Amino acid sequence: MKIRGLILAAFTAILFLLHQDFWNWRTAHPLAFGFLPPGLTYHALYTLAAAVWMAVLVKLAWPSRLEQDAEDKRG
Amino acid sequence: MIAVLFVSLYLAAVLYIGIFAFRRSQKGGAEDFFLAGRSLGSFVFLFSLFGTHMTAFAILGSSGHAFANGIVTYSLMASSSAIVVPVLLFTLGTRLWAAGKKFGHFTPVQIFRDRWECSHTGTVIFAVQAVLLIPYILIGMIGGGTTLRVLSGGAIPYWAGSLLVAIVVMSYVIFGGMRGTAWVNTFQTLLFLTFGLAAVVVIGRGMGGFSATVESMLADPSLAPLLTRERIPPAIFFSYTFMPLSAIAFPHIGIFCLTAKRMAQFKRVVIFYPICLLIIWLPCVFLGTLANNATNVPAIQSKLAARQQQPATAETRAKANGDDVLVLLLEHYAPVWLTGLLGAGIMAAVMASDSQILALSTMFTEDVFAWYGHKERFGEAAQVTVGRIFIFLVTAVAYLVAQRTPAGIFELAGQYAFAGFSALVPLLVGALYWRGSTKYGALAATLWVAASVAAIACFQATFPPGIAYGPVQRTPAGTTVYGVLPVVPMTIVSALLMWLVSLATPKPSAATITRYFPDHSSSA
């Protein structure tokens, strides 16, 4: 369980670091769909990748015990 | 004026929703007014939380920033938020919800006081949060006034537009409380998500197609850099990844986390948040950038001319400010009826100051009024009444201050509110994850945040751009420290203070620590 948590945290950190796409800094070509520059295309795809990764985290690391604790105490 | 008619209809609809929510919450009580009875369902929780976070800053500020800096705006704030904000909601938002549900807390400060067994430290945190929240509330006022002025072609002056927005927001927050605010935010978010796409298509066609516009900009050496990131140094770009940390420390987001009926409702939020972000920010940034090529729009042409004037003064910078370019594009390229509909959509995003005003009221009535014994003395009904009076006062003060605020929306928010709240995140991490954290560590971090924000404000007010003192440099957009934005050292030092001071100071009682960090090993 702990190892899985560490792996997920490591992948989250890698995704975070991939935000710094220095290789796209001065690039204006190729244009995606004929009008989107690489700097914008990359980060649009990055945003979608973040959504997918959050779905993975929800599936594999959801802290359901927190809800159980809160309901037990309140109820 | 048809546009103004549509916006008026929209404002009437928003008022109706607020009043409808008021009828639904007749059972009264503080929890019902301030937290919607912790009963918000999945749909409202998702769109309202997103709408609460997205303000005039997302629509007007982003397009204005893109107008000056180009496509880099999207990666500076939107795509970094796409990973940072959902992770924060996943790790801290769920724990805030659990602590609120478990112990009946209404605000983060109540959690801090309970967790660290403190009183006055909580009051200091409240005061710093409240002061930092004011600029963010101003964004809505400024955005509302700006939008109505442009949509009406100047017929509604800035002061009257922001006054109208202030009155509408104040009314539905006072009557509808959290339930009204959440429903209005949901309506607003859906409205903008729907009409945003229409705006892109209409403006794109009006400009002669996106491909032709982009190719034209690439052929112009003065405009081509706007389609890359040349104008932003890598260190500044990196600095901006610290800004989204502020999301979870903003009181209106922290308090909103407590309104969910079940913790499972966070699941949809964390997954769909990046997608909603993409739908709103990408068109705003792209259109803001392309506005540089819209030289057939007279108002935009005068902004471009003001940008060229040297030396740049506060006056020329104000003239070149692009916070209204999206509305100007809309007004020029869209048919009148569609401009009205889309204008209403923009107003929807602009008017997000409601949740901040409500949050400030919740904080005041819970963290000050109730904490110092007035709830016991005067009763819960009096507490709600005080909350409503407080909403009126805050809105009135924010309106008056907004009349004297010339700064660009993006800069105003970035320099104070975002940096300050980002640097307060170590408090939440300490309280919710670290048994060893103490009230002294929290106090040290909070005082550091207050002092550093005040220092930046004084530095910027005193010295003109170009001045450097050691590692601290005054730039046209604000201040840098060792080449990065102040938010970076502010957050790092805040975390270090939280850690080191906590290590050296006495911990809360074992009973309190056990309540927040129960040992599951025996029950497993």
Short mmCIF file of N, CA, C and O in Angstrom, two decimals, chain B residues 161-241:
data_model
loop_
_atom_site.label_atom_id
_atom_site.label_comp_id
_atom_site.label_asym_id
_atom_site.label_seq_id
_atom_site.Cartn_x
_atom_site.Cartn_y
_atom_site.Cartn_z
N GLY B 161 -22.11 50.71 -13.38
CA GLY B 161 -22.06 49.27 -13.65
C GLY B 161 -21.60 48.50 -12.43
O GLY B 161 -22.20 47.48 -12.06
N SER B 162 -20.54 48.99 -11.80
CA SER B 162 -20.05 48.27 -10.61
C SER B 162 -21.05 48.39 -9.46
O SER B 162 -21.18 47.48 -8.65
N LEU B 163 -21.79 49.50 -9.41
CA LEU B 163 -22.83 49.66 -8.37
C LEU B 163 -23.95 48.64 -8.58
O LEU B 163 -24.40 47.99 -7.63
N LEU B 164 -24.36 48.48 -9.84
CA LEU B 164 -25.43 47.52 -10.15
C LEU B 164 -24.99 46.10 -9.78
O LEU B 164 -25.75 45.35 -9.15
N VAL B 165 -23.76 45.75 -10.16
CA VAL B 165 -23.24 44.42 -9.82
C VAL B 165 -23.19 44.25 -8.31
O VAL B 165 -23.60 43.21 -7.76
N ALA B 166 -22.74 45.28 -7.60
CA ALA B 166 -22.64 45.20 -6.14
C ALA B 166 -24.01 44.96 -5.52
O ALA B 166 -24.16 44.12 -4.61
N ILE B 167 -25.03 45.67 -6.00
CA ILE B 167 -26.37 45.54 -5.42
C ILE B 167 -26.94 44.15 -5.68
O ILE B 167 -27.50 43.50 -4.78
N VAL B 168 -26.76 43.66 -6.92
CA VAL B 168 -27.31 42.33 -7.24
C VAL B 168 -26.61 41.24 -6.42
O VAL B 168 -27.26 40.39 -5.79
N VAL B 169 -25.28 41.29 -6.39
CA VAL B 169 -24.53 40.28 -5.63
C VAL B 169 -24.92 40.32 -4.16
O VAL B 169 -25.21 39.28 -3.54
N MET B 170 -24.95 41.53 -3.62
CA MET B 170 -25.27 41.69 -2.20
C MET B 170 -26.67 41.12 -1.91
O MET B 170 -26.86 40.43 -0.91
N SER B 171 -27.61 41.36 -2.80
CA SER B 171 -28.99 40.93 -2.56
C SER B 171 -29.10 39.41 -2.49
O SER B 171 -29.67 38.85 -1.55
N TYR B 172 -28.54 38.72 -3.50
CA TYR B 172 -28.75 37.27 -3.46
C TYR B 172 -27.87 36.58 -2.42
O TYR B 172 -28.24 35.51 -1.92
N VAL B 173 -26.75 37.20 -2.05
CA VAL B 173 -25.95 36.60 -0.96
C VAL B 173 -26.68 36.79 0.37
O VAL B 173 -26.77 35.86 1.18
N ILE B 174 -27.22 37.98 0.59
CA ILE B 174 -27.91 38.25 1.85
C ILE B 174 -29.15 37.35 1.98
O ILE B 174 -29.39 36.76 3.03
N PHE B 175 -29.91 37.22 0.90
CA PHE B 175 -31.14 36.42 1.00
C PHE B 175 -30.86 34.93 0.89
O PHE B 175 -31.41 34.13 1.64
N GLY B 176 -30.04 34.56 -0.07
CA GLY B 176 -29.88 33.12 -0.36
C GLY B 176 -28.79 32.43 0.42
O GLY B 176 -28.76 31.20 0.47
N GLY B 177 -27.86 33.18 1.05
CA GLY B 177 -26.77 32.55 1.78
C GLY B 177 -25.96 31.62 0.88
O GLY B 177 -25.85 31.85 -0.34
N MET B 178 -25.39 30.57 1.46
CA MET B 178 -24.55 29.66 0.68
C MET B 178 -25.36 28.92 -0.38
O MET B 178 -24.89 28.71 -1.50
N ARG B 179 -26.62 28.56 -0.06
CA ARG B 179 -27.41 27.81 -1.04
C ARG B 179 -27.65 28.68 -2.29
O ARG B 179 -27.46 28.24 -3.41
N GLY B 180 -28.05 29.93 -2.05
CA GLY B 180 -28.30 30.85 -3.16
C GLY B 180 -27.03 31.10 -3.96
O GLY B 180 -27.04 31.07 -5.20
N THR B 181 -25.92 31.31 -3.25
CA THR B 181 -24.65 31.57 -3.92
C THR B 181 -24.22 30.37 -4.75
O THR B 181 -23.76 30.52 -5.89
N ALA B 182 -24.40 29.17 -4.21
CA ALA B 182 -23.99 27.96 -4.93
C ALA B 182 -24.85 27.77 -6.18
O ALA B 182 -24.32 27.44 -7.25
N TRP B 183 -26.14 27.97 -6.06
CA TRP B 183 -27.01 27.80 -7.23
C TRP B 183 -26.71 28.85 -8.30
O TRP B 183 -26.68 28.54 -9.49
N VAL B 184 -26.48 30.09 -7.85
CA VAL B 184 -26.15 31.15 -8.81
C VAL B 184 -24.83 30.83 -9.50
O VAL B 184 -24.70 30.96 -10.72
N ASN B 185 -23.86 30.37 -8.74
CA ASN B 185 -22.56 30.02 -9.33
C ASN B 185 -22.70 28.89 -10.34
O ASN B 185 -22.04 28.88 -11.38
N THR B 186 -23.55 27.92 -10.03
CA THR B 186 -23.78 26.82 -10.97
C THR B 186 -24.39 27.34 -12.26
O THR B 186 -23.93 27.01 -13.37
N PHE B 187 -25.40 28.18 -12.11
CA PHE B 187 -26.05 28.78 -13.28
C PHE B 187 -25.05 29.58 -14.10
O PHE B 187 -24.98 29.47 -15.33
N GLN B 188 -24.23 30.38 -13.40
CA GLN B 188 -23.24 31.22 -14.08
C GLN B 188 -22.22 30.37 -14.83
O GLN B 188 -21.85 30.67 -15.97
N THR B 189 -21.73 29.32 -14.18
CA THR B 189 -20.71 28.47 -14.82
C THR B 189 -21.26 27.80 -16.07
O THR B 189 -20.61 27.79 -17.13
N LEU B 190 -22.47 27.27 -15.97
CA LEU B 190 -23.08 26.61 -17.13
C LEU B 190 -23.30 27.60 -18.27
O LEU B 190 -23.07 27.29 -19.43
N LEU B 191 -23.71 28.80 -17.89
CA LEU B 191 -23.96 29.84 -18.89
C LEU B 191 -22.67 30.16 -19.65
O LEU B 191 -22.65 30.19 -20.88
N PHE B 192 -21.59 30.34 -18.92
CA PHE B 192 -20.36 30.71 -19.61
C PHE B 192 -19.78 29.56 -20.40
O PHE B 192 -19.29 29.75 -21.52
N LEU B 193 -19.86 28.35 -19.84
CA LEU B 193 -19.34 27.19 -20.59
C LEU B 193 -20.09 27.04 -21.90
O LEU B 193 -19.52 26.71 -22.94
N THR B 194 -21.41 27.31 -21.88
CA THR B 194 -22.23 27.16 -23.08
C THR B 194 -21.91 28.23 -24.11
O THR B 194 -21.69 27.95 -25.29
N PHE B 195 -21.90 29.48 -23.66
CA PHE B 195 -21.75 30.59 -24.61
C PHE B 195 -20.30 30.88 -24.98
O PHE B 195 -20.04 31.54 -25.97
N GLY B 196 -19.37 30.37 -24.18
CA GLY B 196 -17.96 30.60 -24.48
C GLY B 196 -17.58 30.04 -25.83
O GLY B 196 -16.89 30.69 -26.63
N LEU B 197 -18.08 28.84 -26.13
CA LEU B 197 -17.77 28.20 -27.41
C LEU B 197 -18.34 29.02 -28.57
O LEU B 197 -17.68 29.22 -29.59
N ALA B 198 -19.56 29.52 -28.37
CA ALA B 198 -20.19 30.35 -29.41
C ALA B 198 -19.34 31.59 -29.67
O ALA B 198 -19.17 32.02 -30.83
N ALA B 199 -18.79 32.16 -28.61
CA ALA B 199 -17.96 33.37 -28.75
C ALA B 199 -16.74 33.09 -29.63
O ALA B 199 -16.39 33.88 -30.51
N VAL B 200 -16.11 31.94 -29.40
CA VAL B 200 -14.91 31.59 -30.17
C VAL B 200 -15.24 31.48 -31.65
O VAL B 200 -14.54 32.04 -32.50
N VAL B 201 -16.32 30.77 -31.95
CA VAL B 201 -16.70 30.56 -33.36
C VAL B 201 -17.02 31.89 -34.03
O VAL B 201 -16.51 32.20 -35.12
N VAL B 202 -17.83 32.70 -33.37
CA VAL B 202 -18.28 33.97 -33.98
C VAL B 202 -17.10 34.93 -34.18
O VAL B 202 -16.93 35.51 -35.27
N ILE B 203 -16.28 35.08 -33.16
CA ILE B 203 -15.15 36.02 -33.28
C ILE B 203 -14.14 35.50 -34.31
O ILE B 203 -13.61 36.27 -35.12
N GLY B 204 -13.91 34.19 -34.30
CA GLY B 204 -12.98 33.61 -35.27
C GLY B 204 -13.40 33.88 -36.70
O GLY B 204 -12.59 34.30 -37.54
N ARG B 205 -14.70 33.69 -36.98
CA ARG B 205 -15.20 33.97 -38.33
C ARG B 205 -15.07 35.45 -38.65
O ARG B 205 -14.69 35.83 -39.76
N GLY B 206 -15.41 36.27 -37.68
CA GLY B 206 -15.36 37.72 -37.88
C GLY B 206 -13.95 38.21 -38.20
O GLY B 206 -13.77 39.13 -39.01
N MET B 207 -12.97 37.56 -37.62
CA MET B 207 -11.58 37.99 -37.85
C MET B 207 -11.03 37.42 -39.16
O MET B 207 -9.87 37.66 -39.49
N GLY B 208 -11.83 36.64 -39.85
CA GLY B 208 -11.37 36.07 -41.13
C GLY B 208 -10.78 34.69 -40.97
O GLY B 208 -10.04 34.23 -41.85
N GLY B 209 -11.09 34.03 -39.88
CA GLY B 209 -10.60 32.67 -39.64
C GLY B 209 -9.34 32.69 -38.79
O GLY B 209 -8.50 33.58 -38.92
N PHE B 210 -9.24 31.70 -37.91
CA PHE B 210 -8.09 31.67 -37.00
C PHE B 210 -6.77 31.42 -37.72
O PHE B 210 -5.74 32.01 -37.39
N SER B 211 -6.80 30.53 -38.72
CA SER B 211 -5.55 30.20 -39.43
C SER B 211 -4.96 31.45 -40.07
O SER B 211 -3.76 31.73 -39.92
N ALA B 212 -5.80 32.21 -40.77
CA ALA B 212 -5.31 33.42 -41.45
C ALA B 212 -4.79 34.43 -40.43
O ALA B 212 -3.75 35.07 -40.65
N THR B 213 -5.49 34.56 -39.29
CA THR B 213 -5.07 35.53 -38.27
C THR B 213 -3.72 35.13 -37.66
O THR B 213 -2.83 35.97 -37.50
N VAL B 214 -3.58 33.84 -37.37
CA VAL B 214 -2.32 33.38 -36.76
C VAL B 214 -1.17 33.53 -37.75
O VAL B 214 -0.07 33.99 -37.37
N GLU B 215 -1.41 33.16 -39.00
CA GLU B 215 -0.35 33.30 -40.01
C GLU B 215 0.05 34.77 -40.17
O GLU B 215 1.23 35.09 -40.31
N SER B 216 -0.94 35.64 -40.13
CA SER B 216 -0.65 37.07 -40.24
C SER B 216 0.21 37.55 -39.07
O SER B 216 1.14 38.34 -39.24
N MET B 217 -0.10 37.06 -37.88
CA MET B 217 0.69 37.46 -36.70
C MET B 217 2.11 36.91 -36.78
O MET B 217 3.07 37.58 -36.42
N LEU B 218 2.23 35.67 -37.26
CA LEU B 218 3.57 35.07 -37.36
C LEU B 218 4.45 35.82 -38.36
O LEU B 218 5.67 35.86 -38.23
N ALA B 219 3.80 36.42 -39.36
CA ALA B 219 4.56 37.15 -40.38
C ALA B 219 5.00 38.53 -39.89
O ALA B 219 5.84 39.18 -40.50
N ASP B 220 4.43 38.98 -38.78
CA ASP B 220 4.77 40.29 -38.24
C ASP B 220 5.76 40.13 -37.07
O ASP B 220 5.40 39.56 -36.03
N PRO B 221 7.01 40.61 -37.22
CA PRO B 221 8.02 40.38 -36.18
C PRO B 221 7.64 40.95 -34.81
O PRO B 221 8.10 40.46 -33.77
N SER B 222 6.78 41.96 -34.80
CA SER B 222 6.40 42.52 -33.50
C SER B 222 5.30 41.69 -32.82
O SER B 222 5.12 41.78 -31.60
N LEU B 223 4.57 40.89 -33.59
CA LEU B 223 3.47 40.10 -33.01
C LEU B 223 3.81 38.62 -32.85
O LEU B 223 3.24 37.93 -32.01
N ALA B 224 4.75 38.12 -33.67
CA ALA B 224 5.08 36.69 -33.64
C ALA B 224 5.48 36.19 -32.24
O ALA B 224 5.08 35.08 -31.84
N PRO B 225 6.25 36.97 -31.45
CA PRO B 225 6.62 36.47 -30.12
C PRO B 225 5.42 36.17 -29.22
O PRO B 225 5.54 35.39 -28.27
N LEU B 226 4.27 36.78 -29.51
CA LEU B 226 3.08 36.52 -28.68
C LEU B 226 2.58 35.09 -28.86
O LEU B 226 1.82 34.59 -28.02
N LEU B 227 3.01 34.43 -29.94
CA LEU B 227 2.58 33.05 -30.16
C LEU B 227 3.61 32.05 -29.63
O LEU B 227 3.51 30.84 -29.87
N THR B 228 4.61 32.57 -28.94
CA THR B 228 5.58 31.71 -28.24
C THR B 228 5.63 32.22 -26.79
O THR B 228 4.76 32.97 -26.37
N ARG B 229 6.70 31.82 -26.05
CA ARG B 229 6.80 32.27 -24.66
C ARG B 229 8.00 33.19 -24.44
O ARG B 229 8.49 33.33 -23.32
N GLU B 230 8.46 33.79 -25.54
CA GLU B 230 9.70 34.58 -25.48
C GLU B 230 9.65 35.71 -24.46
O GLU B 230 10.66 36.11 -23.92
N ARG B 231 8.47 36.25 -24.22
CA ARG B 231 8.38 37.45 -23.38
C ARG B 231 8.37 37.16 -21.88
O ARG B 231 8.36 38.08 -21.08
N ILE B 232 8.33 35.89 -21.52
CA ILE B 232 8.33 35.54 -20.09
C ILE B 232 9.59 34.73 -19.78
O ILE B 232 9.79 33.65 -20.35
N PRO B 233 10.45 35.20 -18.86
CA PRO B 233 11.65 34.42 -18.51
C PRO B 233 11.27 33.10 -17.83
O PRO B 233 10.25 33.05 -17.13
N PRO B 234 12.08 32.06 -18.04
CA PRO B 234 11.77 30.76 -17.43
C PRO B 234 11.58 30.81 -15.91
O PRO B 234 10.74 30.09 -15.37
N ALA B 235 12.35 31.65 -15.23
CA ALA B 235 12.22 31.71 -13.76
C ALA B 235 10.84 32.24 -13.35
O ALA B 235 10.26 31.79 -12.36
N ILE B 236 10.34 33.21 -14.11
CA ILE B 236 9.01 33.74 -13.81
C ILE B 236 7.95 32.68 -14.12
O ILE B 236 6.99 32.49 -13.37
N PHE B 237 8.18 31.97 -15.23
CA PHE B 237 7.25 30.90 -15.62
C PHE B 237 7.17 29.85 -14.50
O PHE B 237 6.08 29.43 -14.11
N PHE B 238 8.32 29.48 -13.97
CA PHE B 238 8.35 28.51 -12.87
C PHE B 238 7.63 29.07 -11.64
O PHE B 238 6.89 28.36 -10.96
N SER B 239 7.85 30.35 -11.37
CA SER B 239 7.23 30.98 -10.20
C SER B 239 5.72 30.82 -10.21
O SER B 239 5.09 30.64 -9.16
N TYR B 240 5.16 30.91 -11.39
CA TYR B 240 3.69 30.87 -11.48
C TYR B 240 3.10 29.53 -11.06
O TYR B 240 1.92 29.44 -10.77
N THR B 241 3.92 28.48 -11.02
CA THR B 241 3.38 27.19 -10.58
C THR B 241 3.07 27.21 -9.08
O THR B 241 2.39 26.32 -8.58
#
